[in-house]
Short mmCIF file of C-alpha atoms in Angstrom, two decimals:
data_model
loop_
_atom_site.label_atom_id
_atom_site.label_comp_id
_atom_site.label_asym_id
_atom_site.label_seq_id
_atom_site.Cartn_x
_atom_site.Cartn_y
_atom_site.Cartn_z
CA UNK A 23 75.94 77.25 94.45
CA UNK A 24 72.48 75.72 94.08
CA UNK A 25 69.87 76.93 91.61
CA UNK A 26 67.68 78.62 94.24
CA UNK A 27 70.60 80.67 95.63
CA UNK A 28 71.60 81.60 92.09
CA UNK A 29 68.10 82.88 91.29
CA UNK A 30 68.14 84.98 94.46
CA UNK A 31 71.51 86.39 93.44
CA UNK A 32 70.20 87.30 89.97
CA UNK A 33 67.36 89.24 91.59
CA UNK A 34 69.91 91.64 93.07
CA UNK A 35 70.75 92.77 89.48
CA UNK A 36 74.15 93.53 88.00
CA UNK A 37 76.63 95.39 90.17
CA UNK A 38 80.22 95.83 91.18
CA UNK A 39 80.78 92.09 91.73
CA UNK A 40 78.10 90.63 89.46
CA UNK A 41 77.97 90.53 85.63
CA UNK A 42 75.21 89.05 83.43
CA UNK A 43 75.91 87.68 79.95
CA UNK A 44 73.36 86.12 77.65
CA UNK A 45 76.05 84.10 75.87
CA UNK A 46 79.79 83.61 75.67
CA UNK A 47 81.46 86.14 73.38
CA UNK A 48 84.75 87.95 72.78
CA UNK A 49 84.15 90.39 75.70
CA UNK A 50 84.53 87.66 78.32
CA UNK A 51 88.24 88.46 78.75
CA UNK A 52 87.46 92.10 79.50
CA UNK A 53 84.92 91.14 82.18
CA UNK A 54 87.27 88.65 83.85
CA UNK A 55 90.16 91.15 83.81
CA UNK A 56 88.01 93.96 85.25
CA UNK A 57 86.73 91.84 88.14
CA UNK A 58 90.22 90.51 88.94
CA UNK A 59 91.55 94.09 89.12
CA UNK A 60 88.71 95.05 91.46
CA UNK A 61 87.28 92.87 94.22
CA UNK A 62 86.49 89.75 92.23
CA UNK A 63 82.97 88.53 91.53
CA UNK A 64 80.75 86.28 89.44
CA UNK A 65 79.83 86.21 85.76
CA UNK A 66 76.55 84.41 85.07
CA UNK A 67 76.01 83.07 81.54
CA UNK A 68 72.39 82.75 80.38
CA UNK A 69 70.99 85.97 81.85
CA UNK A 70 70.05 89.14 79.92
CA UNK A 71 71.12 92.59 81.12
CA UNK A 72 67.68 93.19 82.63
CA UNK A 73 67.89 90.01 84.72
CA UNK A 74 65.67 87.88 82.49
CA UNK A 75 66.86 84.26 82.43
CA UNK A 76 67.42 83.03 78.88
CA UNK A 77 69.46 79.96 79.77
CA UNK A 78 72.81 78.79 78.50
CA UNK A 79 74.20 75.37 77.60
CA UNK A 80 77.80 75.21 78.78
CA UNK A 81 80.02 72.97 76.66
CA UNK A 82 83.52 71.65 77.27
CA UNK A 83 84.70 73.89 74.43
CA UNK A 84 83.25 76.89 76.26
CA UNK A 85 85.10 75.90 79.43
CA UNK A 86 88.36 75.66 77.49
CA UNK A 87 87.85 79.11 75.94
CA UNK A 88 87.20 80.66 79.34
CA UNK A 89 90.14 78.92 81.03
CA UNK A 90 92.50 79.78 78.15
CA UNK A 91 91.41 83.43 78.34
CA UNK A 92 92.24 83.54 82.06
CA UNK A 93 95.55 81.72 81.60
CA UNK A 94 96.60 84.07 78.81
CA UNK A 95 96.04 87.17 80.93
CA UNK A 96 99.14 88.87 82.28
CA UNK A 97 99.68 87.61 84.91
CA UNK A 98 97.74 84.37 84.50
CA UNK A 99 94.61 83.93 86.60
CA UNK A 100 93.02 80.78 87.96
CA UNK A 101 89.22 80.72 88.11
CA UNK A 102 86.37 78.24 88.62
CA UNK A 103 83.49 77.49 86.24
CA UNK A 104 80.30 75.82 87.43
CA UNK A 105 77.19 74.61 85.58
CA UNK A 106 74.00 75.23 87.56
CA UNK A 107 70.91 73.84 85.83
CA UNK A 108 70.45 75.86 82.62
CA UNK A 109 72.96 78.52 83.67
CA UNK A 110 76.74 78.76 84.04
CA UNK A 111 78.69 80.67 86.70
CA UNK A 112 82.28 81.89 86.33
CA UNK A 113 83.84 82.60 89.73
CA UNK A 114 86.51 85.29 89.33
CA UNK A 115 88.73 85.79 92.41
CA UNK A 116 90.18 89.14 93.38
CA UNK A 117 93.62 89.12 91.83
CA UNK A 118 96.58 88.63 94.13
CA UNK A 119 99.02 90.05 91.56
CA UNK A 120 97.24 93.19 90.37
CA UNK A 121 97.12 94.80 87.93
CA UNK A 122 96.00 92.29 85.26
CA UNK A 123 95.88 92.87 81.51
CA UNK A 124 94.15 91.06 78.67
CA UNK A 125 95.46 91.50 75.12
CA UNK A 126 97.64 94.34 76.42
CA UNK A 127 94.74 96.36 77.88
CA UNK A 128 93.88 97.19 81.50
CA UNK A 129 90.25 96.94 82.62
CA UNK A 130 88.65 97.73 85.97
CA UNK A 131 85.18 97.24 87.37
CA UNK A 132 83.44 100.58 87.89
CA UNK A 133 79.93 100.11 89.21
CA UNK A 134 78.25 97.49 87.01
CA UNK A 135 80.49 98.22 84.01
CA UNK A 136 83.94 97.06 82.95
CA UNK A 137 85.94 100.04 81.74
CA UNK A 138 89.25 100.21 79.91
CA UNK A 139 91.60 102.33 81.98
CA UNK A 140 93.19 105.53 80.78
CA UNK A 141 96.84 106.24 81.48
CA UNK A 142 96.26 108.17 84.72
CA UNK A 143 93.82 105.51 85.94
CA UNK A 144 96.40 102.79 85.30
CA UNK A 145 98.89 104.83 87.33
CA UNK A 146 96.36 105.17 90.17
CA UNK A 147 95.75 101.43 90.16
CA UNK A 148 99.49 100.72 90.32
CA UNK A 149 99.83 103.16 93.22
CA UNK A 150 96.90 101.67 95.09
CA UNK A 151 98.46 98.23 94.82
CA UNK A 152 101.79 99.72 95.93
CA UNK A 153 103.47 98.65 92.69
CA UNK A 154 104.82 102.13 92.02
CA UNK A 155 107.03 103.33 94.86
CA UNK A 156 107.27 107.07 95.42
CA UNK A 157 110.09 106.77 97.91
CA UNK A 158 112.49 104.94 95.55
CA UNK A 159 111.60 106.87 92.39
CA UNK A 160 114.56 108.79 90.91
CA UNK A 161 114.02 112.54 90.92
CA UNK A 162 115.06 113.85 87.51
CA UNK A 163 114.58 117.51 88.53
CA UNK A 164 117.05 117.40 91.41
CA UNK A 165 120.42 119.06 90.82
CA UNK A 166 123.06 117.82 93.27
CA UNK A 167 125.22 120.91 92.97
CA UNK A 168 122.42 123.41 93.56
CA UNK A 169 119.86 121.50 95.61
CA UNK A 170 121.71 119.13 97.96
CA UNK A 171 122.14 120.37 101.54
CA UNK A 172 125.41 118.91 102.83
CA UNK A 173 124.83 120.16 106.38
CA UNK A 174 121.52 118.31 106.62
CA UNK A 175 123.16 115.13 105.36
CA UNK A 176 126.11 115.45 107.74
CA UNK A 177 123.71 115.94 110.67
CA UNK A 178 121.80 112.82 109.59
CA UNK A 179 124.99 110.75 109.37
CA UNK A 180 125.97 111.75 112.91
CA UNK A 181 122.49 111.22 114.36
CA UNK A 182 122.13 107.82 112.66
CA UNK A 183 125.55 106.72 113.92
CA UNK A 184 126.98 106.08 110.45
CA UNK A 185 130.65 106.07 109.49
CA UNK A 186 131.24 109.64 108.37
CA UNK A 187 134.64 108.75 106.92
CA UNK A 188 132.93 107.10 103.94
CA UNK A 189 132.38 109.16 100.78
CA UNK A 190 129.02 110.93 100.56
CA UNK A 191 127.91 109.09 97.42
CA UNK A 192 128.89 105.77 98.97
CA UNK A 193 126.72 106.46 102.01
CA UNK A 194 123.78 107.57 99.87
CA UNK A 195 123.98 104.34 97.86
CA UNK A 196 124.22 102.23 101.02
CA UNK A 197 121.12 103.95 102.39
CA UNK A 198 119.19 103.18 99.19
CA UNK A 199 118.84 106.88 98.37
CA UNK A 200 120.24 106.63 94.84
CA UNK A 201 118.09 105.29 91.99
CA UNK A 202 119.45 105.15 88.45
CA UNK A 203 122.40 107.31 89.59
CA UNK A 204 120.05 110.04 90.80
CA UNK A 205 118.89 111.02 94.26
CA UNK A 206 115.47 109.50 94.78
CA UNK A 207 112.43 111.16 96.32
CA UNK A 208 113.23 110.06 99.86
CA UNK A 209 116.63 111.72 99.59
CA UNK A 210 114.98 114.88 98.29
CA UNK A 211 112.54 115.04 101.23
CA UNK A 212 115.39 114.66 103.72
CA UNK A 213 118.31 116.52 102.15
CA UNK A 214 117.10 119.13 99.67
CA UNK A 215 117.61 122.78 100.60
CA UNK A 216 113.90 123.27 99.88
CA UNK A 217 111.93 120.01 99.41
CA UNK A 218 108.76 121.94 98.53
CA UNK A 219 110.52 123.12 95.35
CA UNK A 220 109.97 119.55 94.15
CA UNK A 221 106.94 118.54 96.22
CA UNK A 222 104.51 121.25 97.31
CA UNK A 223 102.61 118.58 99.21
CA UNK A 224 105.58 118.09 101.56
CA UNK A 225 104.48 121.25 103.41
CA UNK A 226 102.62 120.44 106.63
CA UNK A 227 99.68 122.58 107.67
CA UNK A 228 99.18 123.23 111.41
CA UNK A 229 96.13 125.15 112.59
CA UNK A 230 94.69 126.13 115.98
CA UNK A 231 90.98 126.97 115.90
CA UNK A 232 88.80 128.75 118.40
CA UNK A 233 86.14 126.36 119.66
CA UNK A 234 84.93 123.21 117.95
CA UNK A 235 84.59 124.52 114.39
CA UNK A 236 86.86 126.02 111.73
CA UNK A 237 85.21 129.43 111.76
CA UNK A 238 88.02 131.30 113.54
CA UNK A 239 91.75 130.62 113.31
CA UNK A 240 93.84 131.54 116.35
CA UNK A 241 97.22 130.30 115.13
CA UNK A 242 98.50 128.86 111.87
CA UNK A 243 101.82 127.58 110.55
CA UNK A 244 102.92 126.29 107.15
CA UNK A 245 105.91 124.05 107.85
CA UNK A 246 108.16 124.22 104.80
CA UNK A 247 111.46 122.49 105.51
CA UNK A 248 113.07 119.06 105.31
CA UNK A 249 111.27 115.94 106.55
CA UNK A 250 112.84 115.86 110.02
CA UNK A 251 112.45 119.60 110.68
CA UNK A 252 108.81 119.51 109.60
CA UNK A 253 108.18 116.60 111.95
CA UNK A 254 109.81 118.28 114.94
CA UNK A 255 108.10 121.61 114.26
CA UNK A 256 104.69 119.95 113.92
CA UNK A 257 105.15 118.34 117.34
CA UNK A 258 106.33 121.66 118.83
CA UNK A 259 103.36 123.56 117.36
CA UNK A 260 100.92 121.04 118.80
CA UNK A 261 102.48 120.97 122.26
CA UNK A 262 102.67 124.76 122.35
CA UNK A 263 98.93 124.99 121.80
CA UNK A 264 97.92 122.37 124.37
CA UNK A 265 97.27 122.91 128.05
CA UNK A 266 100.04 121.97 130.45
CA UNK A 267 99.67 120.54 133.93
CA UNK A 268 102.35 121.45 136.47
CA UNK A 269 103.03 118.67 138.95
CA UNK A 270 105.00 119.85 141.99
CA UNK A 271 106.87 117.26 143.99
CA UNK A 272 109.44 118.36 146.56
CA UNK A 273 111.75 120.89 144.88
CA UNK A 274 111.14 119.90 141.27
CA UNK A 275 108.32 120.69 138.89
CA UNK A 276 107.14 118.38 136.13
CA UNK A 277 105.30 119.87 133.18
CA UNK A 278 102.77 117.41 131.78
CA UNK A 279 100.91 118.27 128.55
CA UNK A 280 97.30 117.13 128.37
CA UNK A 281 98.29 114.79 125.51
CA UNK A 282 101.73 113.25 125.85
CA UNK A 283 104.53 114.12 123.46
CA UNK A 284 105.06 110.40 122.86
CA UNK A 285 101.52 110.07 121.48
CA UNK A 286 101.83 113.15 119.29
CA UNK A 287 105.18 112.05 117.87
CA UNK A 288 103.85 108.60 117.02
CA UNK A 289 100.73 109.86 115.27
CA UNK A 290 102.39 112.72 113.39
CA UNK A 291 105.27 110.57 112.13
CA UNK A 292 102.78 107.90 111.04
CA UNK A 293 100.90 110.47 108.99
CA UNK A 294 104.15 111.56 107.32
CA UNK A 295 105.65 108.18 106.50
CA UNK A 296 102.47 106.32 105.50
CA UNK A 297 100.87 109.09 103.43
CA UNK A 298 100.40 108.91 99.65
CA UNK A 299 102.98 111.31 98.21
CA UNK A 300 101.51 110.92 94.73
CA UNK A 301 98.46 112.78 96.04
CA UNK A 302 98.53 116.58 96.03
CA UNK A 303 97.09 116.69 99.56
CA UNK A 304 99.15 117.61 102.62
CA UNK A 305 99.50 116.28 106.14
CA UNK A 306 97.35 118.54 108.32
CA UNK A 307 97.37 118.93 112.11
CA UNK A 308 94.25 120.70 113.40
CA UNK A 309 93.65 121.64 117.03
CA UNK A 310 90.11 122.32 118.26
CA UNK A 311 88.90 122.98 121.78
CA UNK A 312 87.56 119.43 122.10
CA UNK A 313 89.85 117.40 119.83
CA UNK A 314 92.98 117.15 117.70
CA UNK A 315 92.76 115.86 114.13
CA UNK A 316 95.80 114.58 112.23
CA UNK A 317 95.01 113.85 108.59
CA UNK A 318 97.03 112.52 105.69
CA UNK A 319 96.27 111.69 102.05
CA UNK A 320 96.19 107.97 101.32
CA UNK A 321 94.06 105.33 103.00
CA UNK A 322 95.26 102.14 104.68
CA UNK A 323 96.86 99.39 102.60
CA UNK A 324 95.00 96.79 104.66
CA UNK A 325 91.68 96.33 106.40
CA UNK A 326 90.94 98.85 109.18
CA UNK A 327 90.32 96.05 111.69
CA UNK A 328 93.99 95.07 111.32
CA UNK A 329 95.18 98.52 112.41
CA UNK A 330 97.76 97.98 115.12
CA UNK A 331 98.32 94.36 114.12
CA UNK A 332 99.84 94.84 110.66
CA UNK A 333 102.74 97.10 109.74
CA UNK A 334 102.64 97.82 106.00
CA UNK A 335 103.85 101.04 104.42
CA UNK A 336 103.69 102.47 100.93
CA UNK A 337 107.01 104.23 101.71
CA UNK A 338 109.30 101.64 103.33
CA UNK A 339 112.47 103.62 102.55
CA UNK A 340 111.09 106.61 104.46
CA UNK A 341 110.27 104.26 107.31
CA UNK A 342 113.85 102.98 107.30
CA UNK A 343 115.37 106.47 107.62
CA UNK A 344 112.96 107.43 110.39
CA UNK A 345 113.85 104.25 112.23
CA UNK A 346 117.58 105.00 111.89
CA UNK A 347 117.01 108.39 113.53
CA UNK A 348 114.99 106.91 116.41
CA UNK A 349 112.27 109.47 115.81
CA UNK A 350 109.81 107.03 117.36
CA UNK A 351 110.35 104.14 119.73
CA UNK A 352 109.68 101.36 117.23
CA UNK A 353 108.02 101.63 113.83
CA UNK A 354 104.82 99.61 113.64
CA UNK A 355 104.33 99.07 117.37
CA UNK A 356 102.93 102.47 118.29
CA UNK A 357 99.21 102.36 117.54
CA UNK A 358 98.33 99.88 120.26
CA UNK A 359 100.54 101.76 122.72
CA UNK A 360 98.81 105.03 121.80
CA UNK A 361 95.42 103.41 122.33
CA UNK A 362 96.53 102.27 125.77
CA UNK A 363 97.93 105.67 126.77
CA UNK A 364 94.81 107.52 125.61
CA UNK A 365 92.52 104.93 127.21
CA UNK A 366 90.26 104.74 124.18
CA UNK A 367 89.96 108.51 123.66
CA UNK A 368 91.00 108.11 120.02
CA UNK A 369 89.29 107.08 116.82
CA UNK A 370 90.33 106.49 113.24
CA UNK A 371 88.45 107.59 110.13
CA UNK A 372 89.31 106.61 106.59
CA UNK A 373 88.03 106.98 103.06
CA UNK A 374 89.43 105.81 99.75
CA UNK A 375 91.78 108.81 99.69
CA UNK A 376 92.33 109.98 103.30
CA UNK A 377 93.21 108.71 106.74
CA UNK A 378 92.43 110.71 109.87
CA UNK A 379 93.20 110.27 113.58
CA UNK A 380 90.97 112.09 116.06
CA UNK A 381 92.13 112.52 119.67
CA UNK A 382 89.61 113.69 122.24
CA UNK A 383 90.68 116.58 124.51
CA UNK A 384 89.44 117.20 128.03
CA UNK A 385 87.06 120.08 128.39
CA UNK A 386 88.62 123.21 129.92
CA UNK A 387 86.66 123.05 133.20
CA UNK A 388 87.56 119.38 133.67
CA UNK A 389 91.24 119.99 132.95
CA UNK A 390 91.51 123.09 135.10
CA UNK A 391 89.80 121.47 138.09
CA UNK A 392 92.36 118.67 137.96
CA UNK A 393 95.16 121.22 137.61
CA UNK A 394 94.11 123.29 140.61
CA UNK A 395 95.15 120.61 143.07
CA UNK A 396 98.62 120.65 141.56
CA UNK A 397 98.96 124.40 141.95
CA UNK A 398 98.53 124.46 145.73
CA UNK A 399 101.85 125.40 147.26
CA UNK A 400 103.09 123.09 150.05
CA UNK A 401 103.01 124.69 153.51
CA UNK A 402 106.71 124.11 154.13
CA UNK A 403 109.23 126.58 152.77
CA UNK A 404 110.95 125.59 149.54
CA UNK A 405 114.56 124.52 149.61
CA UNK A 406 117.16 127.23 149.20
CA UNK A 407 118.22 126.05 145.76
CA UNK A 408 114.68 125.80 144.47
CA UNK A 409 114.06 128.17 141.52
CA UNK A 410 111.50 130.78 142.40
CA UNK A 411 109.44 129.95 139.34
CA UNK A 412 109.39 126.20 139.86
CA UNK A 413 106.01 126.30 141.59
CA UNK A 414 104.39 129.02 139.54
CA UNK A 415 102.28 128.37 136.47
CA UNK A 416 102.92 130.39 133.34
CA UNK A 417 100.77 133.41 132.53
CA UNK A 418 98.50 131.66 130.03
CA UNK A 419 97.81 128.90 132.52
CA UNK A 420 97.07 131.42 135.30
CA UNK A 421 94.62 133.21 133.05
CA UNK A 422 92.83 129.94 132.28
CA UNK A 423 92.56 129.21 136.00
CA UNK A 424 91.25 132.71 136.67
CA UNK A 425 88.57 132.32 133.98
CA UNK A 426 87.47 129.00 135.42
CA UNK A 427 87.33 130.37 138.98
CA UNK A 428 85.28 133.40 137.87
CA UNK A 429 82.94 131.16 135.92
CA UNK A 430 82.29 129.07 139.05
CA UNK A 431 82.02 132.10 141.39
CA UNK A 432 85.10 130.94 143.29
CA UNK A 433 87.48 133.79 142.52
CA UNK A 434 89.00 135.71 145.43
CA UNK A 435 92.07 137.72 144.51
CA UNK A 436 94.03 137.28 147.74
CA UNK A 437 93.40 133.55 148.25
CA UNK A 438 93.96 132.89 144.56
CA UNK A 439 97.38 134.58 144.55
CA UNK A 440 98.35 132.59 147.64
CA UNK A 441 97.33 129.30 146.03
CA UNK A 442 99.35 130.02 142.92
CA UNK A 443 102.32 131.39 144.81
CA UNK A 444 102.38 134.75 143.04
CA UNK A 445 101.96 138.36 144.14
CA UNK A 446 98.53 139.94 144.18
CA UNK A 447 99.80 142.49 141.66
CA UNK A 448 100.52 139.63 139.23
CA UNK A 449 96.90 138.48 139.46
CA UNK A 450 95.73 142.07 138.99
CA UNK A 451 97.86 142.29 135.84
CA UNK A 452 96.33 139.06 134.55
CA UNK A 453 92.84 140.40 135.24
CA UNK A 454 93.60 143.59 133.34
CA UNK A 455 94.84 141.61 130.34
CA UNK A 456 91.72 139.45 130.35
CA UNK A 457 89.62 142.59 130.51
CA UNK A 458 91.49 144.12 127.54
CA UNK A 459 90.94 140.86 125.66
CA UNK A 460 87.20 141.32 126.33
CA UNK A 461 86.94 138.02 128.16
CA UNK A 462 85.86 139.41 131.54
CA UNK A 463 84.30 142.55 132.97
CA UNK A 464 84.01 143.96 136.50
CA UNK A 465 80.47 144.61 137.75
CA UNK A 466 79.47 146.78 140.70
CA UNK A 467 81.46 149.09 143.03
CA UNK A 468 85.20 148.68 143.56
CA UNK A 469 84.50 147.23 146.99
CA UNK A 470 81.78 144.61 146.88
CA UNK A 471 81.76 144.18 143.09
CA UNK A 472 82.68 141.04 141.18
CA UNK A 473 84.14 139.79 137.90
CA UNK A 474 81.95 138.24 135.21
CA UNK A 475 82.69 136.21 132.09
CA UNK A 476 81.72 138.01 128.87
#
C-alpha cells in the first residue's frame, strides 16, 4: 500500500476492519485476535484515535514482537507487517481456523472496538463457525426407557432398508446416533415419543392468512411430532391450502397443485435440516394469497451467491438420515432444480439469524382462467369404467370458479353447470353457501337479476 492510499484509508476513521494505534503496546495481541475472529482488517501504527497522524518508527524488534504475538495465539496466525513512510501497517487476515485466543482469552471485533467475549458469546462464535455440532451432541436429559419410541425406530429401519436383525443399540451406533453412550440430538428429533419435550423449537408453525398480510388467520397448525412426521405434515398442510388444477385427458384426471409437491418438499426439508437448532426460533411455513414464505433460524454458512453451488450443512447427521429415507431426490442438488421449475418466481432473503424462501403465487383470476379450459367436458361420452367424479372439480374449486365468473360478469347457471359437468342444483347449493359466507349477494328480481361480489 502506498502512502497516498494509506492516508485516504485513515480518513475513513476506525471501524470494523480498521484499528488505529499511536504506538505498539501490550494490547496488540487483543486487536489481532479480535480481527482474526471477525473479518480480518488492518492495524495502523502511528495514528491517534481521532485520526491524527503522529508517526511511528517501526523497528526489527517491533516486528518480532508482533510476529511472536501472532504465532503464540491459539491457533497460530500468520500476518504481514509493512512500513509505509512514517507509519506501519499490520495486515490481519480473517482466520481460517476460528475461534482464536490470545493468552487464553477470546476477543471479537464489534464495531470499532475489540471486546473480550463472555461465555454465551464464545458459544455463539463456535456455533457460527460450525465448531459445535447440535446434531451429534449427546442429550443428557433423554431417558431410553421412558422416551425412546421403538415403533418409530423400527419404521425407520424398514424404510431405510437396514438389516433389522441387528440389535437396536448396534444400529444406533452404526448410524452415528450415539454420543458418549447416550442418544444424541438427531436421535431425539427422530425417535423420541415427544421431541418437543427436549426441544420446543422442533415444533413447526404452519399458517394460512387471508390476503397479503398477517391480519387475519384462516388456518393454523402447530406440528408437534417427530422429524419425519413434522416434515410430511408440513407438506400436506401447504398442499391442502393451495389451489389445484384438474387436467382431464381421456378417462383419467390429473390433479396438479399450483406449486409442485417436489418444490415444497425440497424447500421445507432444507429449512428443517439446515436450520440452527441452538436458536429458539422455529421453522415457519406461511401461506399468503400472493406468496408462500418458508423461514428458518440460522443464516447460510457460505456466501449467498454460492447458493445452489455449495452444499454445506450445520447438521450433517440430520442430512444423512434424511438422505437414507429418500425424503428428497438428492441432498444439495435441489435449489437449482427448484429455480428451474419455478422459472424464477422465487427469491431468497437472509439476515445474520434467519433464512427465508419466498415463492410467488399466481393471482386468483390468472389461475382460474387457466383452470377453466381444463374443466370443459369433452363432447364424447366418458368410458363406462370412468369414475363419475373424475371430471368434476371439488366444491372449493367450483366456488372459486363461480366467484371469478361473477366478478367478470360471465356467470350463467345453466352453461356453468354444463361446463363443470355437475347438476344445476349443485351450482345452486354452491351459490347458497357463498351467500351464507357473505361473499356474494343476488341483486334484482328472481328472473332478470344477477349475482354480485360483496
